[in-house]
């Protein structure tokens, strides 16, 4: 069964460093998302992406964040200068479009020291 | 803006018994989708069940069923014959009806369910 994959599973970085979180959505899906979950809290929407551009972004998704789909398969989330409060689980999700179920990846745990 | 409230931070149930998790939401939309996602200790989010607001019939998936009360904006999840593998965090989520595109999920804070042997 097709699935969304994410790498790495765990990323540790120093405050101020750039990180790139990678996702490979299900191959025929058209809509892509990033969510994050700070430990013990609810899952929050960050950004949605369709047709090579951002469809919607939340207040959390400020200038430090960016997304791109560089090669038609990977979908990346970049944080330019990480802060302590960026420590969280980051989930990628994809959606075919005609059936409104978002399929989630296993997540990347980001730890900012 | 839509909000989703799960008033039970933690619940426990004995194996083989039935448990109901509560969820209420607030929206001015008339058409939307509601979901229950399961997040086991592995952390992957797994869809358990979904409900279209325009459908009066409550959704059912094997041991999982919902009680959808649109007027009350309530969407509870019933798990019958609970199994140890049901131990997980359960999130209720809301999504507006997409208008030519897709919509984000709005999640509640979750209910941690423990199934005891």
XYZ file of C-alpha atoms in Angstrom:
230
model
C 0.000 0.000 0.000
C 1.403 3.427 -0.899
C 2.526 5.555 1.994
C 3.993 8.928 2.805
C 7.605 8.741 3.943
C 9.652 11.288 5.846
C 13.352 11.664 6.523
C 15.079 11.917 8.861
C 13.053 10.378 11.649
C 14.928 12.480 14.195
C 16.969 15.629 13.650
C 18.984 17.370 16.317
C 20.297 20.835 15.553
C 21.756 23.876 17.236
C 19.721 27.034 17.600
C 20.253 29.306 14.614
C 21.071 26.488 12.207
C 19.115 25.714 9.077
C 17.272 22.424 8.775
C 15.510 20.750 5.888
C 12.868 18.159 6.546
C 12.038 15.872 3.673
C 8.863 14.144 2.655
C 7.963 11.877 -0.227
C 4.191 12.052 -0.714
C 2.135 9.337 -2.337
C 3.000 9.473 -6.001
C -0.305 10.478 -7.585
C -1.319 12.913 -4.873
C -1.743 16.568 -5.715
C -2.008 18.420 -2.414
C 0.667 18.514 0.231
C 0.757 19.712 3.801
C 3.016 20.264 6.753
C 1.724 20.099 10.307
C 3.597 20.261 13.545
C 2.975 18.926 17.012
C 4.806 20.357 19.981
C 5.219 17.616 22.569
C 2.000 17.017 24.454
C 0.027 19.518 22.418
C -2.339 19.359 19.505
C -1.387 19.012 15.889
C -1.230 22.411 14.153
C -1.427 23.254 10.494
C 1.595 24.997 9.005
C 1.161 25.152 5.252
C -0.559 23.602 2.263
C 0.915 23.365 -1.210
C -0.642 22.735 -4.609
C 0.473 23.211 -8.169
C 3.916 24.324 -7.051
C 2.741 27.108 -4.844
C 1.527 27.701 -1.325
C -2.262 27.463 -1.047
C -2.565 28.499 2.561
C -0.257 29.125 5.490
C -0.807 29.627 9.178
C 0.485 32.362 11.448
C 3.200 29.978 12.584
C 4.593 29.791 9.053
C 6.624 32.991 9.114
C 9.573 34.107 7.000
C 11.817 31.535 8.650
C 9.883 28.740 6.974
C 9.752 27.773 3.328
C 8.517 24.821 1.315
C 9.287 23.517 -2.101
C 8.856 20.518 -4.331
C 12.188 20.541 -6.115
C 11.955 17.431 -8.250
C 8.314 16.417 -8.507
C 8.571 13.777 -5.813
C 10.142 15.278 -2.699
C 8.345 17.911 -0.659
C 10.594 19.797 1.728
C 10.168 22.100 4.688
C 13.083 24.405 5.423
C 13.568 26.318 8.625
C 16.249 28.937 8.018
C 17.318 29.791 11.548
C 15.929 27.393 14.094
C 14.693 28.517 17.500
C 14.219 26.491 20.651
C 10.453 26.714 20.193
C 10.711 25.000 16.809
C 11.338 21.729 18.652
C 8.392 19.574 17.676
C 7.222 16.645 15.621
C 6.709 17.670 12.006
C 4.228 15.717 9.931
C 3.898 15.747 6.191
C 0.579 14.778 4.624
C -0.668 14.346 1.096
C -4.055 14.216 -0.530
C -5.158 12.851 -3.847
C -7.830 15.482 -4.270
C -10.905 13.527 -5.145
C -11.149 11.675 -1.844
C -10.690 13.910 1.108
C -8.467 11.812 3.281
C -5.078 13.203 4.125
C -2.434 10.510 4.452
C 0.203 11.293 7.023
C 3.845 10.379 7.139
C 5.476 9.013 10.286
C 6.861 12.403 11.250
C 10.263 13.940 11.904
C 11.140 14.784 15.459
C 13.110 18.041 15.458
C 15.106 18.895 18.556
C 16.671 22.344 18.726
C 19.373 22.748 21.371
C -12.485 30.178 12.569
C -13.226 26.601 13.431
C -12.348 25.098 16.790
C -12.362 21.516 17.996
C -12.634 20.617 21.660
C -11.847 17.295 23.260
C -12.731 17.556 26.918
C -11.209 14.255 28.054
C -7.406 14.464 28.218
C -7.112 10.846 29.309
C -9.333 7.801 29.460
C -8.877 4.159 30.223
C -10.914 1.058 29.475
C -10.664 -2.626 30.143
C -9.930 -4.917 27.248
C -13.107 -6.096 25.477
C -15.201 -3.273 26.901
C -16.650 -0.258 25.126
C -15.434 3.297 25.453
C -16.684 6.598 24.046
C -14.470 9.577 23.329
C -16.084 13.006 23.133
C -15.543 15.788 20.641
C -17.358 19.038 20.066
C -16.634 21.637 17.444
C -17.615 25.118 16.511
C -18.203 26.277 12.979
C -20.518 28.432 10.932
C -20.136 26.116 7.956
C -22.999 23.894 6.917
C -21.015 21.348 4.939
C -17.807 19.879 6.273
C -16.014 16.692 7.194
C -15.148 15.300 10.594
C -12.444 12.769 11.320
C -10.991 10.705 14.096
C -7.275 10.029 13.838
C -5.322 7.589 15.967
C -1.738 8.267 16.970
C -0.122 5.220 18.583
C 3.209 5.429 20.395
C 4.922 5.116 17.013
C 3.562 8.655 16.437
C 2.150 8.033 12.947
C -1.290 9.545 12.418
C -3.762 6.984 11.163
C -7.281 7.742 9.990
C -9.849 5.798 12.001
C -13.123 7.072 10.644
C -14.648 10.007 8.840
C -18.082 11.570 8.610
C -19.552 13.869 6.007
C -21.783 16.477 7.629
C -24.434 16.146 4.932
C -24.913 12.488 5.770
C -27.343 11.776 8.560
C -26.210 8.208 8.953
C -23.430 7.709 11.451
C -20.215 6.289 10.021
C -19.046 2.846 11.089
C -15.754 1.049 10.547
C -15.671 -2.379 12.148
C -15.382 -1.797 15.919
C -15.363 1.976 15.512
C -18.488 4.058 15.157
C -19.430 7.669 15.632
C -22.382 9.502 17.071
C -22.706 12.612 14.950
C -25.108 15.223 16.272
C -24.956 18.097 13.815
C -27.255 20.456 15.672
C -25.292 19.967 18.871
C -21.980 20.067 16.976
C -20.938 16.872 18.639
C -18.925 14.014 17.150
C -18.105 11.216 19.567
C -16.180 8.032 18.814
C -17.256 4.698 20.200
C -14.792 1.853 20.315
C -16.381 -1.528 20.919
C -14.577 -4.643 22.108
C -11.479 -2.594 22.972
C -8.145 -4.202 22.186
C -4.692 -3.556 23.589
C -3.685 -2.217 20.186
C -6.244 0.551 20.537
C -4.000 2.204 23.111
C -3.130 5.518 21.497
C -3.791 9.212 21.360
C -7.033 9.967 19.519
C -7.536 13.244 17.739
C -10.794 14.643 16.495
C -10.403 16.830 13.413
C -12.539 19.165 11.337
C -12.215 20.111 7.719
C -14.269 22.612 5.744
C -15.732 21.403 2.503
C -13.111 22.081 -0.153
C -14.001 24.700 -2.718
C -12.046 23.784 -5.809
C -8.996 22.802 -3.851
C -8.300 21.322 -0.491
C -8.620 22.400 3.078
C -6.511 21.998 6.165
C -7.407 19.836 9.113
C -8.157 21.538 12.426
C -7.372 19.236 15.318
C -8.487 18.984 18.904
C -5.979 18.524 21.699
C -6.459 14.776 21.777
C -7.552 12.102 24.228
C -5.021 9.609 25.478
C -6.723 6.217 25.613
C -5.226 3.332 27.528
C -6.656 -0.165 27.144
C -5.873 -2.277 30.177
C -5.569 -6.067 30.051
